Coordinates of C-alpha atoms and ligand atoms in Angstrom, one line a residue:
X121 CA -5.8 -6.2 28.5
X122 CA -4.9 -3.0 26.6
X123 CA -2.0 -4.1 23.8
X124 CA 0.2 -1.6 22.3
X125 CA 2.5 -1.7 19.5
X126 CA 5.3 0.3 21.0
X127 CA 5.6 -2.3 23.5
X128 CA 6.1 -5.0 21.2
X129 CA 9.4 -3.6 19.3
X130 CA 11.8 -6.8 19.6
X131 CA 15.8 -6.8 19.5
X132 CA 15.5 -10.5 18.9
X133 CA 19.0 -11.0 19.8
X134 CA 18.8 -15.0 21.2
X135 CA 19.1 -17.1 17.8
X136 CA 16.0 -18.7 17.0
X137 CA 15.7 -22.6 16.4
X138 CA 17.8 -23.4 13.3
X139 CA 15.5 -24.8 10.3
X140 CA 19.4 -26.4 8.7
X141 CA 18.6 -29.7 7.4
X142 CA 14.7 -29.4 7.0
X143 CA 12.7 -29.4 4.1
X144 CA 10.4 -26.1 4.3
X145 CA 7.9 -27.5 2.0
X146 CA 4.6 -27.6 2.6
X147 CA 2.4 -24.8 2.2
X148 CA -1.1 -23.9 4.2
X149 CA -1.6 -20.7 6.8
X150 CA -2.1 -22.8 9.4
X151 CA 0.3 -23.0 12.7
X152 CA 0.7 -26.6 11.1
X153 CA 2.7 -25.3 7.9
X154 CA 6.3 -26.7 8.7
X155 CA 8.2 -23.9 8.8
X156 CA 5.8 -22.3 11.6
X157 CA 6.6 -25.7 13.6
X158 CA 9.8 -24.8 13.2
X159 CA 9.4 -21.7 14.6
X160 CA 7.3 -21.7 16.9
X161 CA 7.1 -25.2 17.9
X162 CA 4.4 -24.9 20.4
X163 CA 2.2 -22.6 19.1
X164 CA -1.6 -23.0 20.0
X165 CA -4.2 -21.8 17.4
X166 CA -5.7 -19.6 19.9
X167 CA -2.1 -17.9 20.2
X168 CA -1.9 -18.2 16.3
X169 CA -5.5 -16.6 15.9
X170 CA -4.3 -13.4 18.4
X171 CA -3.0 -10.2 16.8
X172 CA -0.6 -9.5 19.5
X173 CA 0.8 -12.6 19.5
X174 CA 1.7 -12.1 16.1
X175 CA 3.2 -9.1 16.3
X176 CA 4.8 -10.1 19.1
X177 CA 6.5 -12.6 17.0
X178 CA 7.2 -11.1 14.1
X179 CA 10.5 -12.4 12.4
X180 CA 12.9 -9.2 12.4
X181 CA 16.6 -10.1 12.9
X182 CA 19.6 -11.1 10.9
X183 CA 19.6 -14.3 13.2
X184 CA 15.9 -15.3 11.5
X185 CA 16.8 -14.7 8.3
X186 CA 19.9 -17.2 8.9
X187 CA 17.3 -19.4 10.7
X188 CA 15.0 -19.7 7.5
X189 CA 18.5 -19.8 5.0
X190 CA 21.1 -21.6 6.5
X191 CA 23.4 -18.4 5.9
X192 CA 27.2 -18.2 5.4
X193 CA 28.8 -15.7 7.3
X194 CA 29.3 -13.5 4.3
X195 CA 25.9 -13.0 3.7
X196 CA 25.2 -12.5 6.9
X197 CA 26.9 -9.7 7.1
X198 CA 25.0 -8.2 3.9
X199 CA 21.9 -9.4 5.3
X200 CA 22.9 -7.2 8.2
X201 CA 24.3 -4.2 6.4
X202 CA 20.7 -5.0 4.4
X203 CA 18.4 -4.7 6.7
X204 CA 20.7 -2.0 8.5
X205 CA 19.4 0.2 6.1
X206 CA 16.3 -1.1 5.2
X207 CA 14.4 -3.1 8.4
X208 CA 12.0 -5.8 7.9
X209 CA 9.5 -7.5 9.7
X210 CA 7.2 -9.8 8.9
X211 CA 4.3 -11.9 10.8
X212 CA 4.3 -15.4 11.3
X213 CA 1.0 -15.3 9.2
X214 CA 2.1 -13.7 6.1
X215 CA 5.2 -15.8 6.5
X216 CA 3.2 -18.9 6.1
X217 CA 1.5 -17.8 3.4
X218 CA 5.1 -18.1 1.5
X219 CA 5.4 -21.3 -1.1
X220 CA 9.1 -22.4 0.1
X221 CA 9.5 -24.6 -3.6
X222 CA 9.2 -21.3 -5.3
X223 CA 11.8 -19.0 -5.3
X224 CA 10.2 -16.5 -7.3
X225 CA 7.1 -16.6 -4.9
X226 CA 5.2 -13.6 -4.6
X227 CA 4.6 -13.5 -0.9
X228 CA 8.2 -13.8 -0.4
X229 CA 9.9 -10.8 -2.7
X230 CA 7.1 -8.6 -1.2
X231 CA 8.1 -9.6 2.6
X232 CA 11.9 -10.9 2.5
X233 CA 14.8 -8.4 2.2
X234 CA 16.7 -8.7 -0.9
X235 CA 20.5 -7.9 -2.0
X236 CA 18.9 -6.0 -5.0
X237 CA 18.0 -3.1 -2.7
X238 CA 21.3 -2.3 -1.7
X239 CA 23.0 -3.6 -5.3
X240 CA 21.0 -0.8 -7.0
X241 CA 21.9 2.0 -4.0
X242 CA 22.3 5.2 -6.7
X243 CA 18.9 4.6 -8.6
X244 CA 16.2 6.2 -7.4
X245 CA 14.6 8.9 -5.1
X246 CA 14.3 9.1 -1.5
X247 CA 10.9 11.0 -2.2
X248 CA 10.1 10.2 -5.7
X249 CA 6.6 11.5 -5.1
X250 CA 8.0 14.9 -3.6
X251 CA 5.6 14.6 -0.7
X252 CA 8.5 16.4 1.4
X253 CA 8.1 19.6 -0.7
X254 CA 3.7 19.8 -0.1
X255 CA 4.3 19.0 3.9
X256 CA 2.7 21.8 5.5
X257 CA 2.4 20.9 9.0
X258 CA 4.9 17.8 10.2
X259 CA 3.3 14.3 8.6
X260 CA 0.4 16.3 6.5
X261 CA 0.8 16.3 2.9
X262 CA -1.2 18.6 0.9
X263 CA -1.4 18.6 -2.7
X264 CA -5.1 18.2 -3.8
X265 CA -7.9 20.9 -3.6
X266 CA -10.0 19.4 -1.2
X267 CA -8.0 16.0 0.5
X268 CA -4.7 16.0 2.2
X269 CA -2.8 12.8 3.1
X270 CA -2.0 12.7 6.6
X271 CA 1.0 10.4 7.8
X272 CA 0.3 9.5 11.7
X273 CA 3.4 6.7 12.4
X274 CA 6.1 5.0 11.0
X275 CA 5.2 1.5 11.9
X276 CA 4.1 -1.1 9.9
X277 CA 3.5 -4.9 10.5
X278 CA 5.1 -6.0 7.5
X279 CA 8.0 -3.9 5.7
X280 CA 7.1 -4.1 2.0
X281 CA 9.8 -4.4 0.4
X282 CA 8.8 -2.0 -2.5
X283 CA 7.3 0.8 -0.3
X284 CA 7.4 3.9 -1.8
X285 CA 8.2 5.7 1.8
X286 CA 11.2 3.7 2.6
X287 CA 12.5 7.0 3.7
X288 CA 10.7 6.8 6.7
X289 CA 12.1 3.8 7.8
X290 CA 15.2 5.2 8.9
X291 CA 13.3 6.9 11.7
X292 CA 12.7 3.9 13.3
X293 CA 9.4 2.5 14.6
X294 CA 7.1 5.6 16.7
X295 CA 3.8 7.3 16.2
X296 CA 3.6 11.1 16.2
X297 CA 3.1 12.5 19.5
X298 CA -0.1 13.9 20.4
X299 CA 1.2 17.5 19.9
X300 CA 1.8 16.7 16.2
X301 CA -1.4 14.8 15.5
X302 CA -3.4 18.0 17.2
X303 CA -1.3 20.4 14.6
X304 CA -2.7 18.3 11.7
X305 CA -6.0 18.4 13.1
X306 CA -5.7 22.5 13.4
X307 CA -4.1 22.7 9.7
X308 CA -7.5 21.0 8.6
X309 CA -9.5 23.2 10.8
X310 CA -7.8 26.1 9.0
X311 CA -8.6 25.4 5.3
X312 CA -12.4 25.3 4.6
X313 CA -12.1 23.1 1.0
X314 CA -10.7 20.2 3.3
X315 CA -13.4 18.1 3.0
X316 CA -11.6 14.3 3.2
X317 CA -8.9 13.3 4.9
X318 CA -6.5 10.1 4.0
X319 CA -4.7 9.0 6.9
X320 CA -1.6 6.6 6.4
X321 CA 1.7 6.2 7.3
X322 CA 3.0 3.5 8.0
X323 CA 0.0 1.9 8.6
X324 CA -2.6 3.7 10.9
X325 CA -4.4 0.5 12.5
X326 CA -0.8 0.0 14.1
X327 CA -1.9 2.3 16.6
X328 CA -3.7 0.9 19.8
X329 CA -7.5 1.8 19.5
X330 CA -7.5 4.2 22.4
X331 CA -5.2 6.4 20.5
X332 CA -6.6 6.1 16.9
X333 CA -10.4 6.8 18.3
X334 CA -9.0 10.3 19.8
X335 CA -7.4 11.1 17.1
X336 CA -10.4 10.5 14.6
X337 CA -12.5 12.1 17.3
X338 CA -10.5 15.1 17.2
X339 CA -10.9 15.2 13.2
X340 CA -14.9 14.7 13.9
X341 CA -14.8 17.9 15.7
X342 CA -13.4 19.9 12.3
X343 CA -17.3 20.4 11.1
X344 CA -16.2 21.0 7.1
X345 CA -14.7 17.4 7.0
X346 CA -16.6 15.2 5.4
X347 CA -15.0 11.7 4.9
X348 CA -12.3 9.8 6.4
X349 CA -10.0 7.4 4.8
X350 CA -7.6 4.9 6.4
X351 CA -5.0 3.2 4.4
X352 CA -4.2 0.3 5.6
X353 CA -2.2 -3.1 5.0
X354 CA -3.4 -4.5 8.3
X355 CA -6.1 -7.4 6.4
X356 CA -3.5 -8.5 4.2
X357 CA -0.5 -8.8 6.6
X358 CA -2.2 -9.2 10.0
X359 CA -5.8 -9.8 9.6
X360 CA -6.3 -10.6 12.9
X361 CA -5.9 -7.1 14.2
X362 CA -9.1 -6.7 13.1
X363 CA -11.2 -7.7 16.3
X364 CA -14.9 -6.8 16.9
X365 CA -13.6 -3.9 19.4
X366 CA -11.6 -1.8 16.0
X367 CA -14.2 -3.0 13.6
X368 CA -16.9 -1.4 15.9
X369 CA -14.7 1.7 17.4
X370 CA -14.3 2.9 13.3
X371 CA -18.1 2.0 12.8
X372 CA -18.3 5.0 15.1
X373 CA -16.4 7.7 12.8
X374 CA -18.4 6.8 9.5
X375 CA -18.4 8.0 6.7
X376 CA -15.3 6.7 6.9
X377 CA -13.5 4.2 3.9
X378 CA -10.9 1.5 4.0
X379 CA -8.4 1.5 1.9
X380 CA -6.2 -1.9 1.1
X381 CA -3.2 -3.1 -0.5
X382 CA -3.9 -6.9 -1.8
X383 CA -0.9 -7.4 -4.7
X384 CA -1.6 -11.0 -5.2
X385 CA -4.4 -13.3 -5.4
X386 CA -2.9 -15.7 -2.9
X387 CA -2.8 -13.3 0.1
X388 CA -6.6 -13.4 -0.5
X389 CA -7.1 -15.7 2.0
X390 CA -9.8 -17.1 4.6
X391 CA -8.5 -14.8 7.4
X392 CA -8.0 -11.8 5.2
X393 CA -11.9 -12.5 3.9
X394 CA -12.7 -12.5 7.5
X395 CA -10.9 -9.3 8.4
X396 CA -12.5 -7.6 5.7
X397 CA -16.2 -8.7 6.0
X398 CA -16.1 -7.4 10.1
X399 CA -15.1 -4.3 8.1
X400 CA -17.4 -4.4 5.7
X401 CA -20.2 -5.3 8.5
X402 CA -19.5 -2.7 10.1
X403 CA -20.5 -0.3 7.5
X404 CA -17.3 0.8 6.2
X405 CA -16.6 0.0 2.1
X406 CA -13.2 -1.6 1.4
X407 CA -11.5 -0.6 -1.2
X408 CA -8.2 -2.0 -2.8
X409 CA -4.8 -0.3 -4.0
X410 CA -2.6 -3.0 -5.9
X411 CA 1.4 -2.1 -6.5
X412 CA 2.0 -3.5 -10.3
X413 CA 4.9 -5.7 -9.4
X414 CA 7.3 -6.8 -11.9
X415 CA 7.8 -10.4 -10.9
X416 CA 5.0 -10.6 -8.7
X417 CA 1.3 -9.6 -10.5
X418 CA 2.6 -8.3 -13.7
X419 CA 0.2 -10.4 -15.9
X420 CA -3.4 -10.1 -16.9
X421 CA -3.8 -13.6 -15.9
X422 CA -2.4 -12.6 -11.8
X423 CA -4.3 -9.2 -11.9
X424 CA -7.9 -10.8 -13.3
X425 CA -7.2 -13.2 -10.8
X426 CA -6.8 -11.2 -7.6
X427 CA -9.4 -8.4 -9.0
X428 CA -12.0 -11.2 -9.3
X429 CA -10.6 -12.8 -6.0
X430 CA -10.9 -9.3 -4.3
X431 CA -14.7 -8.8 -5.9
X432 CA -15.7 -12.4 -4.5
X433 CA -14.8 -11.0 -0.8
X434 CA -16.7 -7.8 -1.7
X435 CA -13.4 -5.9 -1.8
X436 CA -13.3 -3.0 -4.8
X437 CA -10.7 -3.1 -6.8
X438 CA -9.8 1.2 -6.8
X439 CA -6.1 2.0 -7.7
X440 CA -3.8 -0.3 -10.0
X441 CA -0.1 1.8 -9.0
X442 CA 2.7 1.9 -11.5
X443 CA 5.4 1.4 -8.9
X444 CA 7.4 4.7 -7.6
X445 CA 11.2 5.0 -8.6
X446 CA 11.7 4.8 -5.0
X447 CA 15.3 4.2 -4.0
X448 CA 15.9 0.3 -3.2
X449 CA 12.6 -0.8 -5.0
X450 CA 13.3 -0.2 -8.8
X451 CA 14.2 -4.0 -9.2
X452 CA 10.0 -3.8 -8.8
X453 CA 8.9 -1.3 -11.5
X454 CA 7.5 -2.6 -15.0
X455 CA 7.4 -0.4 -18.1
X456 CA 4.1 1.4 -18.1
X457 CA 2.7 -0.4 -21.4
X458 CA 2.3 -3.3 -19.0
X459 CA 0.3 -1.6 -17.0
X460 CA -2.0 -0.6 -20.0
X461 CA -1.8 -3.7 -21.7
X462 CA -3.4 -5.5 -17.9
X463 CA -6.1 -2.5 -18.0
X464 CA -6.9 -3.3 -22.1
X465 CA -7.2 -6.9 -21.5
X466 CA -9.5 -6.4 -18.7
X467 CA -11.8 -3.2 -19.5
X468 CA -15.1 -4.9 -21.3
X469 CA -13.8 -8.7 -21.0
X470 CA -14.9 -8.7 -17.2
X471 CA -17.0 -6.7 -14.6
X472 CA -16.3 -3.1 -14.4
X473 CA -16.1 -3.5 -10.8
X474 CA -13.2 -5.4 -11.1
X475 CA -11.1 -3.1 -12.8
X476 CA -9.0 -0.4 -11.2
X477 CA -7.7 2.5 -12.7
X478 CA -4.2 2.5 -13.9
X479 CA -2.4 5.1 -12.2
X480 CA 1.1 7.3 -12.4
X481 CA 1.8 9.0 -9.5
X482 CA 4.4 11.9 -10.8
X483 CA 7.7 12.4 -9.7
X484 CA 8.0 15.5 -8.6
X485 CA 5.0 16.2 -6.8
X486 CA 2.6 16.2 -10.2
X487 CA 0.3 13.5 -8.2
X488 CA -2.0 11.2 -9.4
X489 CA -2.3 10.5 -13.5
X490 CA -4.2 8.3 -15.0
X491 CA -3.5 5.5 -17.8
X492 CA -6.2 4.1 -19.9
X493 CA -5.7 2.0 -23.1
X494 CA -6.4 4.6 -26.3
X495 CA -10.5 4.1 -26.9
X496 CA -10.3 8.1 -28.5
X497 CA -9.0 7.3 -31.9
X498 CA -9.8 10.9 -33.3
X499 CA -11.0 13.7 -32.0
X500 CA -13.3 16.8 -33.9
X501 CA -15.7 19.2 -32.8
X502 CA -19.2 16.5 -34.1
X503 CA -17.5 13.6 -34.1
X504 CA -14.8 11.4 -32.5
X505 CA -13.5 8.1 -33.5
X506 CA -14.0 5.5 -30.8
X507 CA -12.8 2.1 -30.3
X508 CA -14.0 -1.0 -28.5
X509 CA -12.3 -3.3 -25.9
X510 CA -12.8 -5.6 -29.1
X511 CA -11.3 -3.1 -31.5
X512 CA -14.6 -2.7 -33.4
X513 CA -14.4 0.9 -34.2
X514 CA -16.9 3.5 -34.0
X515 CA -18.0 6.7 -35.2
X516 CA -19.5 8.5 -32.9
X517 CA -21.5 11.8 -33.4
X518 CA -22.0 14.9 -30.8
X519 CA -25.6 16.1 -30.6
X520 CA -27.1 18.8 -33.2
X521 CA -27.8 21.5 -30.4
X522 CA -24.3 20.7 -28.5
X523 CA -22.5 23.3 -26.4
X524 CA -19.2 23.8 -27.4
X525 CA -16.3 22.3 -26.5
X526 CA -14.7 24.4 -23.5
X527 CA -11.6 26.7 -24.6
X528 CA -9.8 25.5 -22.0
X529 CA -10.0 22.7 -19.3
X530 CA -12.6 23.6 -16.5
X531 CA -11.1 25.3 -13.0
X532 CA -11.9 22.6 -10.7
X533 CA -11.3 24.8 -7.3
X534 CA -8.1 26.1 -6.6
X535 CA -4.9 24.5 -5.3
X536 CA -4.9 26.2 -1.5
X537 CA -1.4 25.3 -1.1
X538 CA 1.6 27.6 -0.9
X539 CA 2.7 29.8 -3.4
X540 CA 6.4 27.8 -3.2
X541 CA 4.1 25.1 -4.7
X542 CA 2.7 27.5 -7.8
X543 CA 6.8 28.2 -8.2
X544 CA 8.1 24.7 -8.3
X545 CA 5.1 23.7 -10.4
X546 CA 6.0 26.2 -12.6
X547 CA 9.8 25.3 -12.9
X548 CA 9.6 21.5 -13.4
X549 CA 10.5 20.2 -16.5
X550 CA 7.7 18.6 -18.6
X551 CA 10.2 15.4 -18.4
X552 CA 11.7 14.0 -15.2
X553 CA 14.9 12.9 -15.9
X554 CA 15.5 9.0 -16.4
X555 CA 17.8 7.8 -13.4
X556 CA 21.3 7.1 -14.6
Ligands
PLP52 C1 -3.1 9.6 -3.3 C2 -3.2 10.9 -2.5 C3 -4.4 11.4 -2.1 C4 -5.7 10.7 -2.4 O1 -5.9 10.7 -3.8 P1 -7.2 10.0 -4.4 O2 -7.1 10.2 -5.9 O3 -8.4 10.7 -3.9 O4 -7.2 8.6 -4.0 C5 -4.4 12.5 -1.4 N1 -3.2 13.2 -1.1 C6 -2.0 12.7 -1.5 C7 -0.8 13.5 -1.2 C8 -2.0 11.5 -2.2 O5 -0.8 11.1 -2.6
SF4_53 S1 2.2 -1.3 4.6 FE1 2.3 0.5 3.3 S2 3.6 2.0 4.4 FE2 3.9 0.0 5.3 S3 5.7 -0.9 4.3 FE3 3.9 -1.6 3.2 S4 3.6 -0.2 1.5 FE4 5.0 0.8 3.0

């Protein structure tokens, strides 16, 4: 049977069994955990193991949440106001993956809607990336030479809750028509230094596979595109959308890459190693894009742990992500010495391919910068000062015969973007103002 997403949206309105009075203690991502007894008292593991049943059952109404708290009415009605605003969802399995003792537990501020979003409502941006201002054709973002970012649906399994395109929320939960995904095929088709596409959303592997293998069909026909990219949260909040039939449909579109988003080493688990490796089998590289977290994997210990966790499972650790001043997510963001300070203490103490780069993305549309711990202690035209990851420090000489050091930095192909994006590049202040 063909399974959809759009058919799966649920109101939820009938109250769910009440969890008052039991202790939601134990912790394994198994359909024995308690609080999935609870639940979903009869739940086989053949029904646990199948995507649709999961999303099928996702928890996504005021009357869960007050299931899973015991809620007084006052907070129900903030919870509503909440979640109003800002949706959630969230599968049974990343639910169980949540340690009920700890209040603090990561799984749970990623996944479980929180008065802070709301308490903090004038700090932020809607866009803090901009992405509005480089849309070219409706969902296609284009701000690099030779990539654009294409966002094909709304939908996600899970609602993280420090997304930086909560501003797509509000439009609900749909997939851009046919008509749409065509135009952003044509805009590709139209600009020759397009050679990779990223597509996103949402989360592309939402779609049902009939749809998602026309659409990257389509894209095959544009002959100047090279690579295909998929970012994805699917293996970390639903790994069992991953089935033999999606695994082997995207084997068909190579080169094509998977990017993830792992935050913490405990959503490395047996299912999500599973979802990967059918990936991975299938001749696609995984790759991961970690959220720095304040609260959540905001220490070296948490990030060596789920980088090494992450390279056991053959997943590579890409992007490390300052978090965006998104509106409703700053109770997330860390000053960016953390950041640094996680890179410093892993650069040279463990495997390079367990480190990510550190990255800003720029409010205002300045895209992707990266961080890196000072190693350049001085600079000259024969000689630069370098450090260690030890802090042994280093003189380091140029060769005799060297070709000088260019004037100016190297035109890396141009910008083919508007000339609106030329004038508002031009007019940004060097310094984006601090939120008030
Ligand atoms: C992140 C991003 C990309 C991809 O950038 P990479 O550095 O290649 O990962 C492309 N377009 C937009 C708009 C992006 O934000
Ligand atoms: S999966 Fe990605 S797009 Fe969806 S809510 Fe999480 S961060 Fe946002």
């Amino acid at each position: 049977m063909r399974r959809q997403m759009k058919n799966t949206t649920l109101t939820q309105e009938e109250e769910p069994p009440s969890l008052q009075g039991t202790q939601l203690f134990d912790y394994d991502c198994k359909p024995s955990n308690s609080i999935v007894r609870k639940l979903w008292p009869s739940v086989t593991a053949d029904d646990w193991n199948d995507w649709y049943w999961q999303l099928s059952n996702r928890l996504r109404s005021v009357y869960a949440l007050s299931a899973l708290f015991d809620l007084k009415p006052q907070h129900i009605t903030k919870y509503k106001q909440l979640i109003d605003k800002y949706h959630y969802s969230i599968t049974p399995y990343y639910l169980s993956l949540i340690d009920w003792t700890d209040p603090n537990d990561p799984i749970r501020q990623q996944c479980i809607p929180d008065f802070k979003e709301i308490d903090y409502v004038s700090v932020g941006d809607k866009d803090p990336l901009a992405e509005e201002d480089d849309t070219q054709v409706a969902g296609l973002v284009h701000r690099y030479p030779d990539r654009v970012l294409m966002l094909v649906t709304n939908s996600c399994a899970v609602y993280c809750r420090h997304c930086t395109r909560k501003r797509i929320w509000q439009d609900g939960e749909s997939i851009r028509s046919k008509k749409e995904l065509l135009a952003m095929v044509n805009y590709v088709r139209g600009v020759p230094e397009v050679r990779e596409v990223v597509i996103s959303g949402g989360d592309p592997l939402t779609l049902n596979i009939e749809t998602l293998d026309w659409f990257l069909g389509e894209l095959r026909t544009v002959s100047h595109l090279e690579v295909i990219r998929i970012g994805t949260r699917i293996p970390v909040v639903l790994p069992m959308r991953i089935t033999d039939e999606l695994a082997g449909m995207l084997s068909r579109h190579r080169p094509l890459w998977i990017n993830t988003q792992f935050n913490h080493p405990r959503e490395v688990t047996p299912e999500a190693q599973e979802a990967c490796d059918k990936i991975l089998r299938a001749g696609i590289p995984v790759s991961n894009q970690s959220v720095l977290l304040k609260g959540i994997n905001d220490s070296v210990e948490t990030m060596k742990a789920l980088c090494h966790a992450l390279q056991r499972i053959m997943v590579r650790p890409y992007y490390l992500y300052q978090c965006d001043p998104v509106k409703a997510a700053e109770h997330f963001r860390t000053s960016i010495w953390k950041g640094i300070e996680i890179i410093e203490q892993m650069r040279g103490f463990t495997g390079g391919l367990c480190v990510p780069t550190f990255v800003v993305d720029a409010p205002g549309g300045g895209g992707k910068i990266p961080l890196q711990p000072f190693y350049l202690l001085s600079a000259a035209e024969d000689e630069v000062t370098l450090r260690n990851y030890e802090g042994m420090i280093i003189r380091y000489h140029n060769p005799i015969d060297k070709a000088p050091r260019p004037a100016r930095p190297a035109k890396n192909g141009k910008v083919p973007v508007d000339a609106a994006r030329y004038k508002r590049r031009k007019e940004k202040t060097l310094f984006s103002e601090r939120p008030q």
